[in-house]
Amino acid sequence: MASAAIFSSLRRQRSPTLEAFLAPVDLTDVGLLQTLTALSSELISAYSGKRLPFYQRKNCKSLLRKIQVFSVLLECLLENNKNRSRGSSDLPFTAFLCFKELYLLLYRSKILLDYCSHSSKLWLLLQNHSISGHFHDLNQEISTLLDVFPLKDLKNLPEDVREQVELLKKQARKSQLFVDKHDEMLRLKLFSFLNEFENGGVPDYAQLYSFFVEKLGICNPRSCRVEIEFLEEQIVNHEGDIEPTSSVLNGFVALMRYCRFLLFGFEEDDMGLRLGKHKKTKRGLISQEIAETFISVPKDFCCPISLDLMRDPVIVATGQTYDRASISRWMEEGHCTCPKTGQLLDHTRLVPNRALRNLIMHWCAARKIPYDPLESGDPCVECFPSASPSRAALEANKATAALLIKQLENGTQIAKTVAAREIRLLAKTGKENRAYIAEAGAIPHLKNLLSSPDAVAQENSVTAMLNLSIFDKNKGRIIDEVGCLALIVGVLRFGHTTEARENAAATLFSLSAVHDYKRQIAKEDGAVEALAGLLREGSPRGKKDAVTALFNLSTHTDNCARMIESGAVTALVGALGSEGVAEEAAGALALIVRQQVGATAVGNEEMAVAGLIAMMRCGTPRGKENAVAALLELCRGGGAAATERVLKAPSLASLLQTLLFTGTKRARRKAASLARVFQRCEHASVHYNSGFGVGYAFAGNSAAARDSTFPGDVSVSMSISVPVL
């Protein structure tokens, strides 16, 4: 039926009202007639004259004429029943049932007419056949309704009204699908522009102007923006059985974006370029996409060396899997053992782990996380297919990028701001877009806007830089651009807006995914200090960007001293109590305390142990894992004072006991190791009277639990069975 198809289409815009599905059940005959009369009159008045939709005008007029006949019939019946007693009527029961069906039909007509009025012009052209089919379905329903309508049983009905209904009945039976030829010609012309891009050409300016401005009435940048946003909404909510496909719709979005700048230039302030009018766009950036999913990345997808999501997983001689770049660097440094197991490597061959790479790719795709597998010269490396955009979309976007970069280079300040914003949006999706925008030379010009006194220009340029940095090759281009990293750090420290500072932090996070850049970023004057400040005082999103960037920087051993002297360690300890960032903060601290100087610094933080204990109590599984790992390394490298502070922590015994049996595999292993550290401490306290002031009894797998108490400020008794892992 028409209703199902109409509702399916309309759900992409808004939910239909309940009346579209249910006929009234509590109305009398007169009440139903009054309701139908009001509804039909409303439709006729709403779409009379010039208020008709831009397209499907003939189908709309035909449907409204039919509704007018029903309106005349309803008014006559209502007039005939006006003088009867309240609520009574001589309306036959069959007619009453038909009018209830008419109620549903009028509401479906209203939905279809509204849909044609509020949809974009391009979308109506693309859906020309489908929408024409919806009108034809309504005509068929009208014909069916009139076939069973008891017109002869209606008394006191004027003859002219009866004749109009009879004529409508005959016309409805003969009605056929009508597709407006003019609209169809416009649709075919629209596809011809896309085909021209598909074949490697560029449509003629005069033809584009004639089509979009003169024929479609898209006369200004704002109209272009409305068309683009409507098509993008259809792509997001696209259903597999709807034509055209998402790739074709992406092509029309690219075509419309190209026409917006080719036909209307860059000077128009159509997007609220001043701060007071600047409309915040929906966040779909790496700062949100990756940072929000950071805590849930499966451990098996992360390289044991870099702790980053593996781009090119390979298997070494011991059967362990590492990211190719990390294990290659390990071997180049002269190591001949497996980093994870310590076993001697029989050979240095690296075998691609295709199965794991495939799992990572699909996991990222399911969560819409950007994932660009690194290219490899190994012919055995599998190439995974992905849903790539059409060539037409790529070529149209390339043509648009050329216009934008030209304005970045030579345009006015307003034109540069508009161009930066559009590059920001264009680089938001698709590695192809990010690749050719950078190849065309956008990064040097965006760099110049990072120091702009205009807040919107700065915000758009740093966010464009962030989006470009998602593509791995662009990370090198940004780092190699002289002064670019310093300017990004400058935005982080002194940016005009909060969003600019947060996106600068997210850019550093993205760049720090490359191991070789982590040290360079940390050495940049003020970078780590600014990240620490954002972690202490930023918004929830800013804290997330800052803590993930600090975590990445912590994975490089050379950055430990910088993390300490810049105050990052103190900020990370403080973040242990902040919801949303505590897990990554604990992870960063677990990395820092691996070095003795880091363990000492963390041990000197008064709230470090208490914060990690709280994480073990209330954190996520991975948070608990990070917390117990940090406490273990703190005991190993932080000295006697740090060990004593951990030993005296309240409730640690029960927390370790719980973690040994309910934690993740790594958490159980770390908890068992920490328990053994306490065993040695207890043994030392018994034989050497070291005076930790806490008694612990740890039973092995077959040993009986025992309690012991030592004099001191705190007396704790616990028995833990340490499982063999």
XYZ file of C-alpha atoms in Angstrom:
725
model
C 0.000 0.000 0.000
C 1.032 3.607 -0.447
C 1.066 4.329 3.267
C 3.927 1.933 4.038
C 6.146 3.414 1.362
C 5.269 6.963 2.352
C 5.931 6.352 6.024
C 9.220 4.631 5.186
C 10.368 7.716 3.307
C 9.034 10.190 5.830
C 10.744 8.570 8.791
C 13.966 9.974 7.432
C 12.669 13.437 8.218
C 10.208 13.162 11.072
C 7.793 10.679 12.604
C 4.210 10.824 11.273
C 1.445 11.673 13.672
C -0.539 8.915 15.339
C -3.614 9.856 13.311
C -1.828 8.558 10.213
C -2.207 5.014 11.507
C -5.455 5.024 13.513
C -8.997 5.915 12.559
C -11.104 7.667 15.221
C -13.144 5.211 17.263
C -15.031 7.464 19.650
C -16.731 9.819 17.173
C -20.406 9.842 16.304
C -21.565 10.094 12.706
C -21.849 13.874 12.947
C -18.546 14.168 14.784
C -16.789 12.146 12.096
C -18.323 14.319 9.354
C -17.166 17.473 11.151
C -13.643 16.113 11.548
C -13.411 15.082 7.887
C -14.783 18.437 6.709
C -12.212 20.332 8.746
C -9.351 18.094 7.572
C -10.245 18.353 3.887
C -10.706 22.123 4.118
C -7.321 22.441 5.817
C -5.610 20.530 3.004
C -7.275 22.576 0.280
C -6.454 25.924 1.873
C -2.858 24.897 2.703
C -1.985 24.019 -0.900
C -4.107 26.370 -2.959
C -2.609 28.577 -5.648
C 1.132 29.291 -5.382
C 1.535 27.133 -2.273
C 1.856 23.952 -4.328
C 5.221 22.109 -4.145
C 7.885 23.015 -6.704
C 7.749 19.529 -8.242
C 4.932 16.979 -8.651
C 2.606 19.943 -9.221
C 0.244 18.092 -11.580
C -0.072 15.101 -9.286
C -0.655 17.447 -6.342
C -3.351 19.368 -8.232
C -5.081 16.143 -9.259
C -5.128 14.859 -5.675
C -6.425 18.184 -4.335
C -9.248 18.235 -6.907
C -10.375 14.838 -5.679
C -10.235 16.059 -2.089
C -12.354 19.060 -3.092
C -15.109 16.717 -4.322
C -15.004 14.874 -1.003
C -15.127 18.220 0.795
C -18.320 19.238 -1.087
C -19.905 15.865 -0.303
C -19.015 16.137 3.383
C -20.353 19.692 3.679
C -23.680 18.643 2.155
C -24.039 15.651 4.459
C -23.139 17.790 7.452
C -25.707 20.400 6.426
C -28.397 17.741 6.066
C -27.740 16.502 9.593
C -27.477 19.965 11.177
C -31.098 20.127 12.330
C -31.235 16.594 13.707
C -30.900 15.800 17.388
C -27.367 16.017 18.746
C -25.194 13.083 17.717
C -27.836 11.411 15.539
C -27.660 10.843 11.779
C -29.303 8.887 8.992
C -25.846 7.961 7.628
C -25.810 4.283 6.541
C -23.414 2.063 8.461
C -21.499 1.211 5.269
C -21.013 4.906 4.565
C -19.786 5.399 8.135
C -17.122 2.708 7.610
C -16.100 4.287 4.290
C -15.721 7.674 5.935
C -13.449 6.155 8.591
C -11.303 4.837 5.743
C -11.461 8.284 4.138
C -10.063 9.708 7.383
C -6.949 7.552 6.962
C -6.710 8.387 3.269
C -6.825 12.143 3.935
C -4.075 11.860 6.508
C -1.891 9.879 4.117
C -2.547 12.554 1.496
C -1.507 15.230 3.977
C 1.742 13.376 4.720
C 2.570 13.029 1.023
C 1.799 16.674 0.258
C 3.840 17.840 3.236
C 6.706 15.610 2.143
C 6.738 17.166 -1.333
C 6.614 20.653 0.168
C 9.441 20.218 2.678
C 11.894 17.990 0.791
C 14.828 19.407 -1.113
C 14.497 20.022 -4.823
C 17.244 17.619 -5.793
C 15.772 14.870 -3.647
C 12.335 15.296 -5.258
C 13.923 15.001 -8.698
C 15.859 11.894 -7.694
C 12.686 10.341 -6.247
C 10.489 11.440 -9.168
C 9.298 7.933 -10.128
C 8.872 6.771 -6.547
C 6.817 9.781 -5.446
C 4.692 9.600 -8.589
C 3.987 6.003 -7.588
C 2.793 7.166 -4.158
C 0.268 9.518 -5.800
C -0.931 6.708 -8.058
C -1.393 4.424 -5.034
C -3.572 7.056 -3.380
C -5.654 7.304 -6.562
C -6.143 3.546 -6.465
C -7.259 3.716 -2.850
C -9.754 6.464 -3.730
C -11.105 4.289 -6.534
C -11.516 1.314 -4.190
C -13.209 3.494 -1.597
C -15.711 4.897 -4.097
C -16.479 1.435 -5.480
C -17.908 0.349 -2.114
C -19.304 3.730 -1.072
C -23.176 3.515 -0.855
C -23.895 6.708 -2.775
C -27.437 5.555 -3.675
C -28.338 5.098 -0.013
C -27.613 8.723 0.853
C -30.858 10.700 1.123
C -31.412 14.385 0.371
C -28.106 14.622 -1.495
C -28.158 17.350 -4.202
C -28.061 15.958 -7.705
C -25.051 18.019 -8.781
C -23.029 16.688 -5.828
C -24.103 13.135 -6.660
C -22.965 13.650 -10.257
C -19.585 14.994 -9.122
C -18.993 11.919 -6.971
C -20.045 9.609 -9.815
C -17.700 11.405 -12.197
C -14.845 11.157 -9.671
C -15.534 7.426 -9.376
C -15.213 6.952 -13.143
C -12.057 9.064 -13.359
C -10.424 7.235 -10.436
C -11.005 3.891 -12.177
C -9.235 5.162 -15.304
C -6.337 6.849 -13.503
C -2.853 5.734 -14.480
C 0.618 6.392 -13.180
C 1.641 9.912 -14.194
C 5.311 10.900 -14.335
C 5.787 14.546 -15.261
C 7.927 14.715 -18.424
C 9.412 18.061 -17.489
C 10.488 16.786 -14.085
C 11.887 13.651 -15.692
C 13.953 15.688 -18.156
C 15.401 17.663 -15.259
C 16.239 14.427 -13.450
C 18.076 13.051 -16.469
C 19.955 16.334 -16.891
C 21.030 16.152 -13.248
C 22.444 12.669 -13.818
C 24.265 13.885 -16.924
C 26.340 16.277 -14.793
C 27.298 13.400 -12.549
C 28.194 11.255 -15.547
C 30.461 14.012 -16.817
C 32.450 13.917 -13.583
C 32.396 10.112 -13.757
C 34.086 10.275 -17.169
C 36.821 12.574 -15.926
C 35.405 15.848 -17.208
C 34.042 18.983 -15.539
C 30.540 20.330 -16.407
C 30.331 23.674 -18.175
C 29.732 26.719 -15.978
C 26.951 28.089 -18.207
C 25.035 24.795 -18.159
C 25.343 24.497 -14.381
C 24.129 28.071 -13.924
C 21.184 27.546 -16.283
C 20.164 24.312 -14.576
C 20.564 25.120 -10.889
C 19.785 28.835 -10.845
C 17.314 29.359 -13.667
C 15.477 26.030 -13.728
C 15.687 24.780 -10.136
C 15.636 28.181 -8.474
C 18.684 27.512 -6.277
C 19.775 31.123 -6.268
C 22.098 31.630 -3.275
C 24.596 29.837 -1.030
C 21.982 29.243 1.627
C 19.806 27.292 -0.826
C 22.838 25.192 -1.730
C 23.501 24.507 1.936
C 19.897 23.360 2.456
C 20.174 20.960 -0.486
C 23.498 19.539 0.747
C 22.315 19.031 4.307
C 19.089 17.337 3.178
C 20.965 14.889 0.937
C 23.484 14.175 3.699
C 20.588 13.332 6.009
C 19.279 10.839 3.462
C 22.728 9.226 3.275
C 22.927 8.853 7.056
C 19.449 7.278 7.229
C 19.704 5.423 3.945
C 17.862 2.136 3.613
C 19.333 -0.539 1.384
C 16.307 -0.875 -0.905
C 15.983 2.852 -1.607
C 17.263 4.321 -4.865
C 19.615 5.942 -5.607
C 22.375 4.251 -3.624
C 24.479 6.001 -1.010
C 27.460 6.267 -3.364
C 25.299 8.045 -5.961
C 23.904 10.381 -3.305
C 27.465 11.179 -2.246
C 28.122 12.133 -5.844
C 25.231 14.602 -5.853
C 26.402 16.092 -2.545
C 29.837 16.611 -4.098
C 28.261 18.138 -7.221
C 26.155 20.518 -5.143
C 29.144 21.560 -3.040
C 31.130 22.302 -6.192
C 28.285 24.383 -7.629
C 27.918 26.332 -4.394
C 31.404 27.815 -4.765
C 31.618 27.888 -8.537
C 28.309 29.722 -8.970
C 28.130 31.888 -5.842
C 31.725 32.469 -4.790
C 33.130 32.816 -1.275
C 32.220 36.258 -0.039
C 28.675 35.538 1.090
C 28.318 35.280 4.826
C 25.745 32.492 4.615
C 27.033 30.247 7.369
C 27.227 32.563 10.342
C 30.940 33.302 10.151
C 30.905 35.600 13.131
C 31.256 33.944 16.490
C 27.907 35.110 17.751
C 26.109 33.458 14.861
C 28.378 30.475 14.459
C 26.379 27.291 14.513
C 28.148 24.398 16.107
C 28.330 21.395 13.814
C 27.650 17.909 14.993
C 30.803 16.242 16.224
C 31.920 13.347 14.095
C 35.629 13.973 14.399
C 38.480 11.776 15.504
C 38.569 13.592 18.834
C 35.176 12.093 19.600
C 35.157 8.948 17.506
C 38.456 7.572 18.745
C 38.578 9.127 22.187
C 35.128 7.822 23.096
C 35.940 4.317 21.906
C 39.476 4.338 23.271
C 38.525 2.582 26.453
C 36.688 -0.206 24.648
C 39.321 -1.206 22.092
C 39.839 -4.969 22.546
C 43.233 -5.684 24.075
C 44.052 -8.209 21.352
C 43.748 -5.427 18.752
C 46.458 -3.315 20.432
C 50.172 -3.771 19.851
C 51.908 -4.978 23.064
C 54.781 -2.563 22.351
C 53.061 0.705 21.407
C 49.649 -0.099 22.974
C 48.115 1.487 19.863
C 45.513 -0.090 17.587
C 47.483 -2.260 15.146
C 47.499 -1.118 11.521
C 49.568 -3.967 10.108
C 49.612 -6.915 12.562
C 52.379 -9.471 11.995
C 53.389 -12.693 13.735
C 56.964 -13.275 14.976
C 58.766 -16.591 15.519
C 57.290 -17.111 18.995
C 53.732 -16.840 17.708
C 53.080 -13.417 19.293
C 51.482 -10.646 17.220
C 52.792 -7.070 17.017
C 52.279 -4.058 14.797
C 54.810 -4.245 11.955
C 56.244 -0.777 12.591
C 56.782 -1.421 16.317
C 58.390 -4.871 16.048
C 60.549 -3.745 13.134
C 61.850 -0.856 15.230
C 62.476 -3.281 18.098
C 64.588 -5.530 15.873
C 66.446 -2.606 14.302
C 67.543 -1.564 17.784
C 69.418 -4.877 18.075
C 66.969 -6.927 20.124
C 66.749 -10.638 19.285
C 64.085 -11.644 21.791
C 60.303 -11.532 21.815
C 59.240 -8.369 23.738
C 56.258 -10.110 25.357
C 57.671 -13.517 26.314
C 61.403 -12.827 26.421
C 62.089 -15.906 24.290
C 64.914 -15.869 21.775
C 63.654 -15.408 18.222
C 64.658 -18.283 15.909
C 64.302 -16.006 12.895
C 63.275 -12.428 12.085
C 60.624 -13.167 9.462
C 57.338 -11.321 9.972
C 54.223 -13.155 8.847
C 51.118 -10.990 8.190
C 48.262 -11.813 10.562
C 45.504 -11.464 7.986
C 42.773 -12.862 10.195
C 43.414 -10.341 12.969
C 43.746 -7.489 10.502
C 40.381 -8.414 9.023
C 38.795 -8.489 12.481
C 40.244 -5.058 13.316
C 39.000 -3.614 10.044
C 35.453 -4.873 10.554
C 35.438 -3.814 14.225
C 36.421 -0.278 13.232
C 33.893 -0.191 10.398
C 31.078 -1.273 12.716
C 31.890 1.596 15.095
C 32.642 4.149 12.329
C 36.215 4.562 13.556
C 38.602 5.769 10.822
C 40.949 2.902 9.960
C 43.463 3.240 7.154
C 45.608 0.081 6.981
C 49.206 0.897 6.179
C 50.411 0.042 2.712
C 52.893 -2.795 2.571
C 55.284 -3.941 -0.083
C 54.770 -7.536 0.998
C 52.882 -9.277 -1.817
C 51.391 -11.634 0.744
C 49.616 -8.815 2.543
C 45.911 -9.033 1.867
C 44.094 -6.038 0.428
C 40.699 -5.635 2.019
C 37.880 -4.167 -0.038
C 35.975 -1.187 1.288
C 32.944 0.733 0.174
C 34.694 3.449 -1.800
C 32.893 6.532 -3.083
C 32.049 6.776 -6.760
C 34.521 8.316 -9.163
C 32.043 11.105 -9.823
C 32.080 12.080 -6.141
C 35.874 11.956 -6.030
C 36.291 14.078 -9.142
C 33.694 16.622 -7.996
C 35.351 16.871 -4.596
C 38.739 17.313 -6.239
C 37.360 20.167 -8.315
C 35.877 21.715 -5.165
C 39.147 21.300 -3.268
C 41.008 23.128 -6.023
C 38.604 26.082 -5.698
C 38.936 26.087 -1.907
C 42.728 25.952 -1.839
C 42.918 28.748 -4.384
C 40.864 30.919 -2.030
C 43.021 29.925 0.937
C 45.995 31.207 -1.007
C 44.664 34.397 -2.580
C 41.191 35.124 -1.186
C 39.965 37.749 1.217
C 39.830 37.035 4.943
C 36.153 36.050 4.759
C 36.827 33.843 1.717
C 39.679 32.119 3.554
C 37.441 31.484 6.537
C 34.714 30.000 4.332
C 37.289 27.873 2.491
C 38.761 26.576 5.751
C 35.332 25.610 6.980
C 34.532 23.743 3.773
C 37.868 21.908 3.834
C 37.062 20.984 7.425
C 33.752 19.455 6.263
C 35.214 17.867 3.138
C 37.990 16.180 5.142
C 35.512 14.893 7.693
C 34.886 11.652 5.833
C 36.837 9.488 3.423
C 40.560 8.885 3.247
C 40.478 9.816 -0.457
C 39.248 13.305 0.419
C 41.926 13.710 3.084
C 44.618 12.453 0.742
C 44.045 14.735 -2.227
C 43.284 17.821 -0.119
C 46.730 17.497 1.432
C 48.353 16.593 -1.881
C 46.847 19.732 -3.423
C 48.726 21.857 -0.873
C 46.117 22.779 1.721
C 48.257 22.235 4.833
C 50.617 25.240 4.408
C 47.664 27.589 3.893
C 45.710 26.155 6.814
C 48.833 26.600 8.922
C 48.778 30.329 8.226
C 45.228 30.576 9.585
C 46.188 28.943 12.891
C 47.546 32.288 14.070
C 44.614 34.288 12.651
C 43.064 36.901 14.956
C 39.680 35.759 13.641
C 38.330 33.148 16.069
C 36.210 31.323 13.506
C 39.054 31.130 10.985
C 41.358 29.695 13.649
C 38.797 27.171 14.828
C 38.020 25.977 11.305
C 41.685 25.698 10.346
C 42.721 23.665 13.393
C 39.695 21.384 12.993
C 40.496 20.932 9.297
C 44.039 20.028 10.340
C 42.596 17.505 12.783
C 40.436 15.871 10.119
C 43.325 15.713 7.655
C 45.588 14.122 10.272
C 43.370 11.038 10.464
C 45.000 9.875 7.217
C 48.381 8.459 8.229
C 50.390 9.981 5.384
C 49.075 13.415 6.310
C 50.539 13.095 9.806
C 53.993 13.284 8.268
C 53.008 16.221 6.076
C 51.790 18.174 9.112
C 54.850 17.390 11.230
C 57.224 18.177 8.342
C 55.577 21.534 7.628
C 57.907 24.071 9.235
C 56.307 25.727 12.256
C 53.005 23.829 11.941
C 53.377 21.796 15.141
C 54.340 24.910 17.109
C 51.254 26.731 15.842
C 48.971 23.820 16.756
C 50.437 23.900 20.259
C 49.887 27.655 20.243
C 46.190 27.131 19.539
C 46.088 24.587 22.361
C 47.597 27.140 24.749
C 46.066 30.400 23.606
C 43.217 29.511 21.217
C 40.379 32.016 20.893
C 37.623 29.455 21.564
C 37.224 26.391 23.734
C 36.491 24.228 20.711
C 39.680 25.396 18.996
C 41.766 24.434 22.042
C 40.035 21.070 22.335
C 40.513 20.287 18.652
C 44.184 21.250 18.923
C 44.523 18.675 21.720
C 42.737 16.108 19.559
C 45.143 16.907 16.704
C 48.118 16.188 18.965
C 46.447 12.934 19.955
C 46.055 11.989 16.292
C 49.653 12.912 15.431
C 51.009 11.024 18.440
C 49.668 7.776 17.002
C 52.983 7.626 15.113
C 55.661 6.513 17.591
C 58.425 8.652 16.099
C 56.375 11.832 16.578
C 55.613 11.323 20.273
C 58.989 12.596 21.436
C 58.859 15.538 19.023
C 55.443 16.584 20.312
C 56.504 16.281 23.957
C 59.600 18.416 23.311
C 57.527 21.211 21.749
C 57.537 24.137 24.147
C 54.381 24.233 26.253
C 52.682 21.217 24.644
C 52.598 18.852 27.621
C 51.921 21.720 30.043
C 48.917 22.815 27.996
C 47.560 19.264 27.816
C 47.942 18.947 31.581
C 46.111 22.244 32.053
C 43.280 21.142 29.782
C 43.012 17.888 31.728
C 42.704 19.816 34.996
C 40.345 22.580 33.931
C 38.790 21.687 30.571
C 35.292 20.623 29.629
C 34.453 16.893 29.688
C 35.275 16.653 26.013
C 38.470 18.680 26.437
C 39.595 16.442 29.286
C 38.987 13.415 27.081
C 41.111 14.848 24.278
C 43.863 15.813 26.713
C 44.064 12.515 28.586
C 44.161 10.415 25.406
C 46.949 12.611 24.030
C 48.895 12.302 27.306
C 48.383 8.544 27.248
C 49.876 8.337 23.762
C 52.839 10.487 24.771
C 53.393 8.285 27.847
C 54.007 5.241 25.657
C 57.389 6.718 24.609
C 59.975 6.078 27.314
C 61.905 9.273 26.526
C 58.908 11.409 27.504
C 58.795 10.386 31.168
C 60.931 13.272 32.434
C 58.886 15.803 30.433
C 55.656 14.387 31.853
C 56.972 14.902 35.361
C 58.461 18.371 35.030
C 55.454 19.708 33.107
C 52.977 18.764 35.829
C 51.303 16.083 33.709
C 51.785 13.439 36.412
C 49.974 15.615 38.941
C 47.166 16.242 36.451
C 46.845 12.520 35.711
C 46.639 11.718 39.424
C 43.938 14.335 39.818
C 42.050 12.857 36.853
C 41.726 9.494 38.613
C 38.611 10.861 40.265
C 37.066 12.305 37.099
C 34.422 10.250 35.369
C 35.172 9.626 31.714
C 38.948 10.080 31.887
C 39.968 8.054 34.947
C 40.655 4.892 32.964
C 43.092 6.502 30.527
C 44.703 8.443 33.369
C 45.380 5.188 35.211
C 46.759 3.689 32.004
C 49.142 6.603 31.503
C 50.332 6.374 35.114
C 50.902 2.633 34.685
C 53.250 3.460 31.813
C 55.052 6.260 33.637
C 55.787 4.213 36.771
C 57.629 1.621 34.705
C 60.630 3.917 34.954
C 62.155 4.519 38.361
C 62.036 8.292 38.049
C 58.372 8.021 37.105
C 57.588 5.659 39.978
C 59.269 8.071 42.377
C 57.270 11.004 41.026
C 53.963 9.134 41.249
C 54.864 7.865 44.716
C 55.392 11.436 45.876
C 51.856 12.356 44.817
C 49.775 12.240 47.995
C 46.542 11.134 46.296
C 48.045 8.682 43.789
C 47.606 5.483 45.792
C 44.141 6.456 47.038
C 43.037 7.281 43.495
C 44.306 3.978 42.106
C 42.653 2.047 44.940
C 39.362 3.830 44.164
C 39.773 2.840 40.529
C 40.220 -0.798 41.564
C 37.011 -0.544 43.565
C 34.698 1.266 41.141
C 36.413 1.372 37.775
C 35.722 -0.421 34.511
C 37.429 -3.791 33.906
C 40.196 -2.097 31.970
C 40.427 0.679 34.538
C 40.926 -1.874 37.303
C 43.551 -3.550 35.150
C 45.430 -0.275 34.691
C 45.164 0.587 38.381
C 46.581 -2.703 39.691
C 49.347 -2.557 37.061
C 50.291 0.939 38.244
C 50.324 -0.134 41.906
C 52.514 -3.129 41.066
C 55.072 -1.015 39.201
C 54.919 1.567 41.974
C 55.946 -1.079 44.497
C 58.716 -2.339 42.250
C 60.303 0.989 41.421
C 58.986 3.568 43.886
C 61.072 2.546 46.875
C 60.182 1.495 50.403
C 58.079 4.560 51.153
C 55.850 4.018 48.116
C 55.553 0.313 48.887
C 54.569 1.059 52.467
C 51.898 3.492 51.279
C 50.444 0.861 48.990
C 50.683 -1.753 51.739
C 48.715 0.409 54.161
C 45.914 1.124 51.701
C 42.552 0.154 53.234
C 40.469 -2.561 51.583
C 43.309 -3.548 49.262
C 43.151 -7.151 50.485
C 39.532 -7.691 49.493
C 40.000 -5.797 46.241
C 42.915 -7.988 45.233
C 40.981 -11.097 46.208
C 38.070 -10.018 43.999
C 40.329 -9.060 41.117
C 42.154 -12.398 41.212
C 38.952 -14.202 40.299
C 36.844 -11.648 38.396
C 39.333 -9.400 36.629
C 40.611 -9.536 33.073
C 43.422 -11.947 32.277
C 46.044 -9.207 32.564
C 44.426 -7.837 35.731
C 44.555 -11.285 37.369
C 48.199 -11.646 36.433
C 49.091 -8.231 37.841
C 47.067 -8.861 41.003
C 48.886 -12.154 41.554
C 52.246 -10.421 41.110
C 51.238 -7.697 43.561
C 50.195 -10.356 46.065
C 53.629 -11.964 45.783
C 55.257 -8.577 46.411
C 53.278 -8.406 49.644
C 54.367 -11.926 50.545
C 57.973 -10.835 50.301
C 57.220 -7.706 52.333
C 55.594 -9.817 55.021
C 58.540 -12.189 55.081
C 60.920 -9.235 55.439
C 58.826 -7.708 58.225
C 58.923 -10.976 60.175
C 62.668 -11.574 59.857
C 63.992 -8.048 59.828
C 61.269 -6.167 61.690
C 61.006 -3.654 58.864
C 58.008 -2.065 60.526
C 55.556 -1.631 57.681
C 52.880 -1.736 60.312
C 50.658 -4.080 58.299
C 50.370 -7.827 58.469
C 49.482 -9.866 55.365
C 49.162 -13.597 55.052
C 49.200 -14.964 51.517
C 48.471 -18.610 51.025
C 49.750 -20.370 47.951
C 47.582 -22.679 45.940
C 47.837 -25.472 48.515
C 48.730 -23.551 51.642
C 46.271 -22.776 54.376
C 45.367 -19.184 54.992
C 46.834 -17.588 58.060
C 46.346 -14.285 59.851
C 49.152 -12.223 61.304
C 49.263 -8.924 63.028
C 52.142 -6.498 63.463
C 52.330 -3.456 65.707
C 51.795 -0.163 63.990
C 49.247 2.442 63.034
C 47.222 0.056 60.866
C 46.573 -3.602 61.453
C 45.189 -5.536 58.530
C 44.685 -9.262 58.275
C 43.989 -10.980 54.994
C 44.397 -14.284 53.271
C 44.719 -14.498 49.504
C 45.085 -17.605 47.416
C 47.243 -16.718 44.446
C 46.176 -18.712 41.410
C 48.709 -19.958 38.923
C 48.337 -17.977 35.688
